[in-house]
Amino acid sequence: MAVLTREARGVFAIAPTPFDEEGAVDFDSLHRLVDFYESVGVTGITLLGQMGEAPKLAHDEATRIVRHVLRRTRLPVVVGVSAPGYAAMRALTGEVMSAGAAGVMVAPPNILRTDDQIVGYYEGVAAALGDSVPLVVQDYPLSFSVVMSAPVIARISRAIPNCVMLKHEDWPGLEKISALRQLEAEGEMPRLSILCGNGGLFLDFETARGADGAMTGYCFPEMLVDVVGHTAAGRCEESHDIFDAHLPLLRYEQQPGVGLAVRKYVMQRRGLLASDTQRAPRSVLSSRARSEVDHLLARLARRDSRANRVA
């Protein structure tokens, strides 16, 4: 497997972890999901992210999931290894990189407050994991309560040569993308690959601002692939057109607390997951919410024929 570099572009789909009705990992659905991601043209896959319910997995379950996916695909795989301490992070990183992962992603703990603390934390991560492990910094202040300014991200990228990617999920964050690319142009920081999250909610403008693509788990990754491809080819209006068609469902899926339930429900309807089960603690869609999602899918099918292939 190739390792992740600062030139990475495209769409890295964040895979949900499939569970059966009893809460065991459903590897058949996982394989089906991986095959689907390949078929729609994603660039890579990200495992054990927040939407992968990583904190609900035992260590051996997490490593089995990664190994199963790596045996199933030749796509680069990024693995979330965030943990309260460096020791657990180092142990999981060693196992997944030995199995063939392309890199690891680390989110900051919510105890960090100052710029020096943030930079020092990631320097400690790099020292613990080793300088040969490609590192993705996850910048998601709405979830982690850690605010990383563009200059702080520049400091991290200068201090840690194996920091190759920013998972950008600040909101509002368009100006941060522009600021980072400006710092890069001025020679104040090396190039970082910038892939954006937040369900893809701002992807049409993020790519226009200089982001290299998406790292998120929207239930129609085909749309993310389309937006990134159209923008790269200079077809900006086509990018906005396909994005606009999906925006109502994208917005519904992005609701805090129930977003994963919506995502898994749609993926079940698409025949990718045998069950939309989450592990406890979990949110459950009401019958009214399911009917609203069904309504959005029916409306989407009028503008994107791929939504017609939903059971």
PDB file of N, CA, C and O in Angstrom, residues 4 7-15 33-34 36-47 73-78 102 165-167 193-201 203-204 206-207 211-232 239 242-243 250 263 267 306:
ATOM      1  N   LEU A   4       0.324   7.904   2.525  1.00  0.00           N
ATOM      2  CA  LEU A   4      -0.302   9.192   2.276  1.00  0.00           C
ATOM      3  C   LEU A   4       0.772  10.264   2.122  1.00  0.00           C
ATOM      4  O   LEU A   4       1.778  10.255   2.823  1.00  0.00           O
ATOM      5  N   GLU A   7       0.412  15.520  -1.363  1.00  0.00           N
ATOM      6  CA  GLU A   7      -0.231  15.743  -2.662  1.00  0.00           C
ATOM      7  C   GLU A   7      -1.574  15.026  -2.771  1.00  0.00           C
ATOM      8  O   GLU A   7      -2.197  15.057  -3.835  1.00  0.00           O
ATOM      9  N   ALA A   8      -2.035  14.383  -1.705  1.00  0.00           N
ATOM     10  CA  ALA A   8      -3.274  13.604  -1.766  1.00  0.00           C
ATOM     11  C   ALA A   8      -4.463  14.478  -2.163  1.00  0.00           C
ATOM     12  O   ALA A   8      -4.630  15.587  -1.660  1.00  0.00           O
ATOM     13  N   ARG A   9      -5.271  13.961  -3.060  1.00  0.00           N
ATOM     14  CA  ARG A   9      -6.450  14.672  -3.549  1.00  0.00           C
ATOM     15  C   ARG A   9      -7.598  13.688  -3.714  1.00  0.00           C
ATOM     16  O   ARG A   9      -7.377  12.482  -3.772  1.00  0.00           O
ATOM     17  N   GLY A  10      -8.802  14.226  -3.837  1.00  0.00           N
ATOM     18  CA  GLY A  10      -9.957  13.377  -4.134  1.00  0.00           C
ATOM     19  C   GLY A  10     -10.899  13.243  -2.961  1.00  0.00           C
ATOM     20  O   GLY A  10     -11.056  14.165  -2.159  1.00  0.00           O
ATOM     21  N   VAL A  11     -11.528  12.082  -2.857  1.00  0.00           N
ATOM     22  CA  VAL A  11     -12.524  11.821  -1.816  1.00  0.00           C
ATOM     23  C   VAL A  11     -12.111  10.587  -1.023  1.00  0.00           C
ATOM     24  O   VAL A  11     -11.963   9.503  -1.588  1.00  0.00           O
ATOM     25  N   PHE A  12     -11.904  10.780   0.263  1.00  0.00           N
ATOM     26  CA  PHE A  12     -11.693   9.666   1.185  1.00  0.00           C
ATOM     27  C   PHE A  12     -13.004   9.472   1.938  1.00  0.00           C
ATOM     28  O   PHE A  12     -13.385  10.315   2.761  1.00  0.00           O
ATOM     29  N   ALA A  13     -13.694   8.398   1.619  1.00  0.00           N
ATOM     30  CA  ALA A  13     -14.995   8.141   2.245  1.00  0.00           C
ATOM     31  C   ALA A  13     -14.789   7.628   3.663  1.00  0.00           C
ATOM     32  O   ALA A  13     -14.050   6.665   3.888  1.00  0.00           O
ATOM     33  N   ILE A  14     -15.447   8.276   4.613  1.00  0.00           N
ATOM     34  CA  ILE A  14     -15.405   7.781   5.998  1.00  0.00           C
ATOM     35  C   ILE A  14     -16.460   6.693   6.136  1.00  0.00           C
ATOM     36  O   ILE A  14     -17.657   6.945   5.989  1.00  0.00           O
ATOM     37  N   ALA A  15     -16.006   5.494   6.400  1.00  0.00           N
ATOM     38  CA  ALA A  15     -16.904   4.337   6.443  1.00  0.00           C
ATOM     39  C   ALA A  15     -17.556   4.203   7.816  1.00  0.00           C
ATOM     40  O   ALA A  15     -16.856   4.248   8.841  1.00  0.00           O
ATOM     41  N   LEU A  33     -19.716  -2.611   1.524  1.00  0.00           N
ATOM     42  CA  LEU A  33     -19.497  -1.177   1.568  1.00  0.00           C
ATOM     43  C   LEU A  33     -18.182  -0.804   0.878  1.00  0.00           C
ATOM     44  O   LEU A  33     -18.120   0.153   0.095  1.00  0.00           O
ATOM     45  N   VAL A  34     -17.133  -1.555   1.153  1.00  0.00           N
ATOM     46  CA  VAL A  34     -15.835  -1.278   0.530  1.00  0.00           C
ATOM     47  C   VAL A  34     -15.919  -1.438  -0.986  1.00  0.00           C
ATOM     48  O   VAL A  34     -15.408  -0.600  -1.747  1.00  0.00           O
ATOM     49  N   PHE A  36     -18.516  -1.077  -2.822  1.00  0.00           N
ATOM     50  CA  PHE A  36     -19.305   0.047  -3.318  1.00  0.00           C
ATOM     51  C   PHE A  36     -18.444   1.297  -3.435  1.00  0.00           C
ATOM     52  O   PHE A  36     -18.492   2.005  -4.460  1.00  0.00           O
ATOM     53  N   TYR A  37     -17.664   1.599  -2.409  1.00  0.00           N
ATOM     54  CA  TYR A  37     -16.806   2.781  -2.465  1.00  0.00           C
ATOM     55  C   TYR A  37     -15.877   2.718  -3.678  1.00  0.00           C
ATOM     56  O   TYR A  37     -15.688   3.718  -4.389  1.00  0.00           O
ATOM     57  N   GLU A  38     -15.289   1.570  -3.915  1.00  0.00           N
ATOM     58  CA  GLU A  38     -14.425   1.427  -5.089  1.00  0.00           C
ATOM     59  C   GLU A  38     -15.198   1.691  -6.372  1.00  0.00           C
ATOM     60  O   GLU A  38     -14.715   2.354  -7.293  1.00  0.00           O
ATOM     61  N   SER A  39     -16.428   1.184  -6.446  1.00  0.00           N
ATOM     62  CA  SER A  39     -17.203   1.267  -7.686  1.00  0.00           C
ATOM     63  C   SER A  39     -17.600   2.693  -8.035  1.00  0.00           C
ATOM     64  O   SER A  39     -17.835   3.001  -9.214  1.00  0.00           O
ATOM     65  N   VAL A  40     -17.699   3.570  -7.035  1.00  0.00           N
ATOM     66  CA  VAL A  40     -18.137   4.939  -7.324  1.00  0.00           C
ATOM     67  C   VAL A  40     -16.959   5.910  -7.442  1.00  0.00           C
ATOM     68  O   VAL A  40     -17.167   7.108  -7.615  1.00  0.00           O
ATOM     69  N   GLY A  41     -15.745   5.408  -7.363  1.00  0.00           N
ATOM     70  CA  GLY A  41     -14.587   6.224  -7.685  1.00  0.00           C
ATOM     71  C   GLY A  41     -13.983   7.035  -6.563  1.00  0.00           C
ATOM     72  O   GLY A  41     -13.302   8.033  -6.832  1.00  0.00           O
ATOM     73  N   VAL A  42     -14.185   6.617  -5.304  1.00  0.00           N
ATOM     74  CA  VAL A  42     -13.505   7.345  -4.243  1.00  0.00           C
ATOM     75  C   VAL A  42     -12.005   7.099  -4.339  1.00  0.00           C
ATOM     76  O   VAL A  42     -11.546   6.107  -4.914  1.00  0.00           O
ATOM     77  N   THR A  43     -11.235   8.011  -3.750  1.00  0.00           N
ATOM     78  CA  THR A  43      -9.779   7.928  -3.792  1.00  0.00           C
ATOM     79  C   THR A  43      -9.230   7.050  -2.685  1.00  0.00           C
ATOM     80  O   THR A  43      -8.182   6.422  -2.831  1.00  0.00           O
ATOM     81  N   GLY A  44      -9.918   7.053  -1.548  1.00  0.00           N
ATOM     82  CA  GLY A  44      -9.459   6.297  -0.399  1.00  0.00           C
ATOM     83  C   GLY A  44     -10.602   6.099   0.583  1.00  0.00           C
ATOM     84  O   GLY A  44     -11.733   6.549   0.360  1.00  0.00           O
ATOM     85  N   ILE A  45     -10.292   5.414   1.673  1.00  0.00           N
ATOM     86  CA  ILE A  45     -11.277   5.098   2.701  1.00  0.00           C
ATOM     87  C   ILE A  45     -10.679   5.466   4.057  1.00  0.00           C
ATOM     88  O   ILE A  45      -9.488   5.241   4.307  1.00  0.00           O
ATOM     89  N   THR A  46     -11.509   6.016   4.922  1.00  0.00           N
ATOM     90  CA  THR A  46     -11.095   6.318   6.289  1.00  0.00           C
ATOM     91  C   THR A  46     -11.902   5.475   7.259  1.00  0.00           C
ATOM     92  O   THR A  46     -13.131   5.422   7.167  1.00  0.00           O
ATOM     93  N   LEU A  47     -11.209   4.806   8.151  1.00  0.00           N
ATOM     94  CA  LEU A  47     -11.834   3.916   9.127  1.00  0.00           C
ATOM     95  C   LEU A  47     -11.637   4.459  10.543  1.00  0.00           C
ATOM     96  O   LEU A  47     -10.682   5.184  10.817  1.00  0.00           O
ATOM     97  N   THR A  73      -9.299  -4.223  -0.360  1.00  0.00           N
ATOM     98  CA  THR A  73      -9.130  -3.127  -1.302  1.00  0.00           C
ATOM     99  C   THR A  73      -7.665  -2.746  -1.455  1.00  0.00           C
ATOM    100  O   THR A  73      -6.862  -2.973  -0.549  1.00  0.00           O
ATOM    101  N   ARG A  74      -7.381  -2.137  -2.616  1.00  0.00           N
ATOM    102  CA  ARG A  74      -6.062  -1.555  -2.837  1.00  0.00           C
ATOM    103  C   ARG A  74      -6.098  -0.043  -2.661  1.00  0.00           C
ATOM    104  O   ARG A  74      -5.089   0.634  -2.844  1.00  0.00           O
ATOM    105  N   LEU A  75      -7.252   0.510  -2.339  1.00  0.00           N
ATOM    106  CA  LEU A  75      -7.341   1.936  -2.075  1.00  0.00           C
ATOM    107  C   LEU A  75      -6.561   2.284  -0.805  1.00  0.00           C
ATOM    108  O   LEU A  75      -6.478   1.469   0.119  1.00  0.00           O
ATOM    109  N   PRO A  76      -5.978   3.482  -0.745  1.00  0.00           N
ATOM    110  CA  PRO A  76      -5.315   3.891   0.502  1.00  0.00           C
ATOM    111  C   PRO A  76      -6.325   4.015   1.633  1.00  0.00           C
ATOM    112  O   PRO A  76      -7.433   4.520   1.442  1.00  0.00           O
ATOM    113  N   VAL A  77      -5.932   3.551   2.800  1.00  0.00           N
ATOM    114  CA  VAL A  77      -6.806   3.546   3.973  1.00  0.00           C
ATOM    115  C   VAL A  77      -6.164   4.373   5.081  1.00  0.00           C
ATOM    116  O   VAL A  77      -5.023   4.121   5.478  1.00  0.00           O
ATOM    117  N   VAL A  78      -6.901   5.369   5.559  1.00  0.00           N
ATOM    118  CA  VAL A  78      -6.489   6.166   6.705  1.00  0.00           C
ATOM    119  C   VAL A  78      -7.262   5.667   7.919  1.00  0.00           C
ATOM    120  O   VAL A  78      -8.465   5.395   7.833  1.00  0.00           O
ATOM    121  N   ALA A 102      -2.354   3.572   5.037  1.00  0.00           N
ATOM    122  CA  ALA A 102      -1.618   4.639   4.359  1.00  0.00           C
ATOM    123  C   ALA A 102      -1.231   5.764   5.303  1.00  0.00           C
ATOM    124  O   ALA A 102      -0.352   6.572   4.977  1.00  0.00           O
ATOM    125  N   MET A 165      -1.498  15.976   6.013  1.00  0.00           N
ATOM    126  CA  MET A 165      -2.875  16.311   5.647  1.00  0.00           C
ATOM    127  C   MET A 165      -3.593  16.985   6.799  1.00  0.00           C
ATOM    128  O   MET A 165      -3.378  16.648   7.970  1.00  0.00           O
ATOM    129  N   LEU A 166      -4.459  17.921   6.435  1.00  0.00           N
ATOM    130  CA  LEU A 166      -5.391  18.526   7.373  1.00  0.00           C
ATOM    131  C   LEU A 166      -6.787  18.056   7.023  1.00  0.00           C
ATOM    132  O   LEU A 166      -7.246  18.232   5.893  1.00  0.00           O
ATOM    133  N   LYS A 167      -7.473  17.453   8.013  1.00  0.00           N
ATOM    134  CA  LYS A 167      -8.900  17.207   7.838  1.00  0.00           C
ATOM    135  C   LYS A 167      -9.610  18.441   8.385  1.00  0.00           C
ATOM    136  O   LYS A 167      -9.711  18.630   9.593  1.00  0.00           O
ATOM    137  N   SER A 193      -2.041  18.619   2.137  1.00  0.00           N
ATOM    138  CA  SER A 193      -3.304  18.193   1.542  1.00  0.00           C
ATOM    139  C   SER A 193      -4.416  18.632   2.480  1.00  0.00           C
ATOM    140  O   SER A 193      -4.327  18.443   3.691  1.00  0.00           O
ATOM    141  N   ILE A 194      -5.458  19.240   1.921  1.00  0.00           N
ATOM    142  CA  ILE A 194      -6.603  19.667   2.717  1.00  0.00           C
ATOM    143  C   ILE A 194      -7.840  18.942   2.219  1.00  0.00           C
ATOM    144  O   ILE A 194      -8.279  19.151   1.082  1.00  0.00           O
ATOM    145  N   LEU A 195      -8.353  18.043   3.048  1.00  0.00           N
ATOM    146  CA  LEU A 195      -9.610  17.358   2.752  1.00  0.00           C
ATOM    147  C   LEU A 195     -10.635  17.798   3.786  1.00  0.00           C
ATOM    148  O   LEU A 195     -10.321  17.916   4.969  1.00  0.00           O
ATOM    149  N   CYS A 196     -11.855  18.033   3.352  1.00  0.00           N
ATOM    150  CA  CYS A 196     -12.867  18.671   4.199  1.00  0.00           C
ATOM    151  C   CYS A 196     -13.929  17.695   4.670  1.00  0.00           C
ATOM    152  O   CYS A 196     -14.282  16.752   3.951  1.00  0.00           O
ATOM    153  N   GLY A 197     -14.434  17.941   5.869  1.00  0.00           N
ATOM    154  CA  GLY A 197     -15.450  17.092   6.472  1.00  0.00           C
ATOM    155  C   GLY A 197     -16.786  17.797   6.563  1.00  0.00           C
ATOM    156  O   GLY A 197     -17.292  18.328   5.594  1.00  0.00           O
ATOM    157  N   ASN A 198     -17.370  17.787   7.753  1.00  0.00           N
ATOM    158  CA  ASN A 198     -18.698  18.381   7.987  1.00  0.00           C
ATOM    159  C   ASN A 198     -19.748  17.795   7.054  1.00  0.00           C
ATOM    160  O   ASN A 198     -20.668  18.495   6.610  1.00  0.00           O
ATOM    161  N   GLY A 199     -19.617  16.522   6.736  1.00  0.00           N
ATOM    162  CA  GLY A 199     -20.603  15.867   5.883  1.00  0.00           C
ATOM    163  C   GLY A 199     -20.583  16.337   4.446  1.00  0.00           C
ATOM    164  O   GLY A 199     -21.420  15.938   3.646  1.00  0.00           O
ATOM    165  N   GLY A 200     -19.634  17.220   4.099  1.00  0.00           N
ATOM    166  CA  GLY A 200     -19.607  17.785   2.757  1.00  0.00           C
ATOM    167  C   GLY A 200     -20.475  19.014   2.609  1.00  0.00           C
ATOM    168  O   GLY A 200     -20.725  19.479   1.499  1.00  0.00           O
ATOM    169  N   LEU A 201     -20.907  19.588   3.726  1.00  0.00           N
ATOM    170  CA  LEU A 201     -21.926  20.628   3.705  1.00  0.00           C
ATOM    171  C   LEU A 201     -21.492  21.901   2.975  1.00  0.00           C
ATOM    172  O   LEU A 201     -22.332  22.656   2.487  1.00  0.00           O
ATOM    173  N   LEU A 203     -18.773  21.724   0.594  1.00  0.00           N
ATOM    174  CA  LEU A 203     -17.734  21.216  -0.302  1.00  0.00           C
ATOM    175  C   LEU A 203     -17.648  21.982  -1.614  1.00  0.00           C
ATOM    176  O   LEU A 203     -16.551  22.144  -2.165  1.00  0.00           O
ATOM    177  N   ASP A 204     -18.771  22.466  -2.142  1.00  0.00           N
ATOM    178  CA  ASP A 204     -18.718  23.152  -3.428  1.00  0.00           C
ATOM    179  C   ASP A 204     -17.849  24.405  -3.356  1.00  0.00           C
ATOM    180  O   ASP A 204     -17.074  24.694  -4.273  1.00  0.00           O
ATOM    181  N   GLU A 206     -15.627  24.953  -0.729  1.00  0.00           N
ATOM    182  CA  GLU A 206     -14.322  24.574  -0.169  1.00  0.00           C
ATOM    183  C   GLU A 206     -13.343  24.194  -1.273  1.00  0.00           C
ATOM    184  O   GLU A 206     -12.166  24.588  -1.236  1.00  0.00           O
ATOM    185  N   THR A 207     -13.803  23.428  -2.246  1.00  0.00           N
ATOM    186  CA  THR A 207     -12.911  23.056  -3.352  1.00  0.00           C
ATOM    187  C   THR A 207     -12.522  24.281  -4.170  1.00  0.00           C
ATOM    188  O   THR A 207     -11.379  24.401  -4.626  1.00  0.00           O
ATOM    189  N   ALA A 211      -9.292  23.655  -1.357  1.00  0.00           N
ATOM    190  CA  ALA A 211      -9.269  22.320  -0.734  1.00  0.00           C
ATOM    191  C   ALA A 211      -9.057  21.259  -1.811  1.00  0.00           C
ATOM    192  O   ALA A 211      -9.488  21.413  -2.961  1.00  0.00           O
ATOM    193  N   ASP A 212      -8.397  20.172  -1.427  1.00  0.00           N
ATOM    194  CA  ASP A 212      -8.069  19.111  -2.375  1.00  0.00           C
ATOM    195  C   ASP A 212      -9.165  18.074  -2.513  1.00  0.00           C
ATOM    196  O   ASP A 212      -9.067  17.187  -3.357  1.00  0.00           O
ATOM    197  N   GLY A 213     -10.200  18.173  -1.686  1.00  0.00           N
ATOM    198  CA  GLY A 213     -11.269  17.194  -1.769  1.00  0.00           C
ATOM    199  C   GLY A 213     -11.978  17.052  -0.450  1.00  0.00           C
ATOM    200  O   GLY A 213     -12.028  17.988   0.355  1.00  0.00           O
ATOM    201  N   ALA A 214     -12.528  15.873  -0.230  1.00  0.00           N
ATOM    202  CA  ALA A 214     -13.361  15.626   0.945  1.00  0.00           C
ATOM    203  C   ALA A 214     -12.890  14.392   1.689  1.00  0.00           C
ATOM    204  O   ALA A 214     -12.407  13.426   1.089  1.00  0.00           O
ATOM    205  N   MET A 215     -13.046  14.430   3.009  1.00  0.00           N
ATOM    206  CA  MET A 215     -12.920  13.238   3.844  1.00  0.00           C
ATOM    207  C   MET A 215     -14.136  13.256   4.749  1.00  0.00           C
ATOM    208  O   MET A 215     -14.143  13.868   5.812  1.00  0.00           O
ATOM    209  N   THR A 216     -15.172  12.619   4.285  1.00  0.00           N
ATOM    210  CA  THR A 216     -16.426  12.627   5.015  1.00  0.00           C
ATOM    211  C   THR A 216     -17.254  11.428   4.582  1.00  0.00           C
ATOM    212  O   THR A 216     -16.852  10.667   3.708  1.00  0.00           O
ATOM    213  N   GLY A 217     -18.432  11.265   5.195  1.00  0.00           N
ATOM    214  CA  GLY A 217     -19.164  10.020   5.003  1.00  0.00           C
ATOM    215  C   GLY A 217     -20.566  10.169   4.472  1.00  0.00           C
ATOM    216  O   GLY A 217     -21.403   9.302   4.743  1.00  0.00           O
ATOM    217  N   TYR A 218     -20.867  11.248   3.759  1.00  0.00           N
ATOM    218  CA  TYR A 218     -22.208  11.432   3.213  1.00  0.00           C
ATOM    219  C   TYR A 218     -22.685  10.158   2.519  1.00  0.00           C
ATOM    220  O   TYR A 218     -21.915   9.468   1.859  1.00  0.00           O
ATOM    221  N   CYS A 219     -23.971   9.874   2.654  1.00  0.00           N
ATOM    222  CA  CYS A 219     -24.510   8.584   2.215  1.00  0.00           C
ATOM    223  C   CYS A 219     -24.561   8.417   0.691  1.00  0.00           C
ATOM    224  O   CYS A 219     -24.835   7.313   0.197  1.00  0.00           O
ATOM    225  N   PHE A 220     -24.288   9.484  -0.066  1.00  0.00           N
ATOM    226  CA  PHE A 220     -24.110   9.387  -1.514  1.00  0.00           C
ATOM    227  C   PHE A 220     -22.708   9.908  -1.859  1.00  0.00           C
ATOM    228  O   PHE A 220     -22.556  11.032  -2.342  1.00  0.00           O
ATOM    229  N   PRO A 221     -21.676   9.103  -1.627  1.00  0.00           N
ATOM    230  CA  PRO A 221     -20.313   9.573  -1.923  1.00  0.00           C
ATOM    231  C   PRO A 221     -20.111   9.896  -3.399  1.00  0.00           C
ATOM    232  O   PRO A 221     -19.182  10.631  -3.747  1.00  0.00           O
ATOM    233  N   GLU A 222     -20.979   9.382  -4.260  1.00  0.00           N
ATOM    234  CA  GLU A 222     -20.897   9.717  -5.683  1.00  0.00           C
ATOM    235  C   GLU A 222     -20.970  11.227  -5.889  1.00  0.00           C
ATOM    236  O   GLU A 222     -20.302  11.782  -6.772  1.00  0.00           O
ATOM    237  N   MET A 223     -21.816  11.891  -5.111  1.00  0.00           N
ATOM    238  CA  MET A 223     -21.930  13.342  -5.248  1.00  0.00           C
ATOM    239  C   MET A 223     -20.618  14.020  -4.875  1.00  0.00           C
ATOM    240  O   MET A 223     -20.174  14.960  -5.538  1.00  0.00           O
ATOM    241  N   LEU A 224     -19.973  13.564  -3.805  1.00  0.00           N
ATOM    242  CA  LEU A 224     -18.703  14.154  -3.404  1.00  0.00           C
ATOM    243  C   LEU A 224     -17.665  13.993  -4.503  1.00  0.00           C
ATOM    244  O   LEU A 224     -16.916  14.934  -4.813  1.00  0.00           O
ATOM    245  N   VAL A 225     -17.626  12.815  -5.107  1.00  0.00           N
ATOM    246  CA  VAL A 225     -16.698  12.555  -6.216  1.00  0.00           C
ATOM    247  C   VAL A 225     -16.999  13.498  -7.379  1.00  0.00           C
ATOM    248  O   VAL A 225     -16.092  14.069  -7.996  1.00  0.00           O
ATOM    249  N   ASP A 226     -18.270  13.698  -7.674  1.00  0.00           N
ATOM    250  CA  ASP A 226     -18.665  14.592  -8.756  1.00  0.00           C
ATOM    251  C   ASP A 226     -18.215  16.025  -8.491  1.00  0.00           C
ATOM    252  O   ASP A 226     -17.670  16.696  -9.375  1.00  0.00           O
ATOM    253  N   VAL A 227     -18.470  16.527  -7.295  1.00  0.00           N
ATOM    254  CA  VAL A 227     -18.130  17.911  -6.971  1.00  0.00           C
ATOM    255  C   VAL A 227     -16.631  18.138  -7.096  1.00  0.00           C
ATOM    256  O   VAL A 227     -16.173  19.117  -7.702  1.00  0.00           O
ATOM    257  N   VAL A 228     -15.846  17.230  -6.524  1.00  0.00           N
ATOM    258  CA  VAL A 228     -14.388  17.380  -6.585  1.00  0.00           C
ATOM    259  C   VAL A 228     -13.910  17.308  -8.037  1.00  0.00           C
ATOM    260  O   VAL A 228     -13.075  18.103  -8.474  1.00  0.00           O
ATOM    261  N   GLY A 229     -14.453  16.366  -8.798  1.00  0.00           N
ATOM    262  CA  GLY A 229     -14.035  16.216 -10.185  1.00  0.00           C
ATOM    263  C   GLY A 229     -14.418  17.402 -11.049  1.00  0.00           C
ATOM    264  O   GLY A 229     -13.613  17.885 -11.854  1.00  0.00           O
ATOM    265  N   HIS A 230     -15.649  17.873 -10.903  1.00  0.00           N
ATOM    266  CA  HIS A 230     -16.096  19.019 -11.696  1.00  0.00           C
ATOM    267  C   HIS A 230     -15.259  20.262 -11.389  1.00  0.00           C
ATOM    268  O   HIS A 230     -14.858  21.000 -12.294  1.00  0.00           O
ATOM    269  N   THR A 231     -14.994  20.505 -10.093  1.00  0.00           N
ATOM    270  CA  THR A 231     -14.210  21.685  -9.735  1.00  0.00           C
ATOM    271  C   THR A 231     -12.804  21.600 -10.300  1.00  0.00           C
ATOM    272  O   THR A 231     -12.279  22.582 -10.848  1.00  0.00           O
ATOM    273  N   ALA A 232     -12.191  20.434 -10.180  1.00  0.00           N
ATOM    274  CA  ALA A 232     -10.827  20.263 -10.698  1.00  0.00           C
ATOM    275  C   ALA A 232     -10.753  20.493 -12.200  1.00  0.00           C
ATOM    276  O   ALA A 232      -9.739  20.967 -12.731  1.00  0.00           O
ATOM    277  N   SER A 239     -20.545  21.600 -10.808  1.00  0.00           N
ATOM    278  CA  SER A 239     -20.280  21.229  -9.420  1.00  0.00           C
ATOM    279  C   SER A 239     -21.409  21.720  -8.517  1.00  0.00           C
ATOM    280  O   SER A 239     -21.937  20.969  -7.685  1.00  0.00           O
ATOM    281  N   ILE A 242     -24.916  19.685  -9.091  1.00  0.00           N
ATOM    282  CA  ILE A 242     -25.082  18.374  -8.463  1.00  0.00           C
ATOM    283  C   ILE A 242     -25.097  18.518  -6.942  1.00  0.00           C
ATOM    284  O   ILE A 242     -25.846  17.828  -6.241  1.00  0.00           O
ATOM    285  N   PHE A 243     -24.316  19.465  -6.419  1.00  0.00           N
ATOM    286  CA  PHE A 243     -24.326  19.723  -4.982  1.00  0.00           C
ATOM    287  C   PHE A 243     -25.703  20.209  -4.539  1.00  0.00           C
ATOM    288  O   PHE A 243     -26.251  19.735  -3.538  1.00  0.00           O
ATOM    289  N   LEU A 250     -28.347  16.224   2.379  1.00  0.00           N
ATOM    290  CA  LEU A 250     -27.080  16.486   3.067  1.00  0.00           C
ATOM    291  C   LEU A 250     -27.331  17.247   4.366  1.00  0.00           C
ATOM    292  O   LEU A 250     -26.781  16.912   5.424  1.00  0.00           O
ATOM    293  N   ARG A 263     -27.596   8.465   8.144  1.00  0.00           N
ATOM    294  CA  ARG A 263     -26.628   7.901   7.192  1.00  0.00           C
ATOM    295  C   ARG A 263     -26.778   6.390   7.084  1.00  0.00           C
ATOM    296  O   ARG A 263     -26.813   5.820   5.994  1.00  0.00           O
ATOM    297  N   MET A 267     -27.999   4.094   3.881  1.00  0.00           N
ATOM    298  CA  MET A 267     -27.110   3.047   3.370  1.00  0.00           C
ATOM    299  C   MET A 267     -27.764   1.670   3.446  1.00  0.00           C
ATOM    300  O   MET A 267     -27.518   0.810   2.599  1.00  0.00           O
ATOM    301  N   ARG A 306     -29.268   8.245  -9.722  1.00  0.00           N
ATOM    302  CA  ARG A 306     -28.659   7.243  -8.842  1.00  0.00           C
ATOM    303  C   ARG A 306     -29.497   7.016  -7.589  1.00  0.00           C
ATOM    304  O   ARG A 306     -29.428   5.959  -6.969  1.00  0.00           O
TER     305      ARG A 306
END
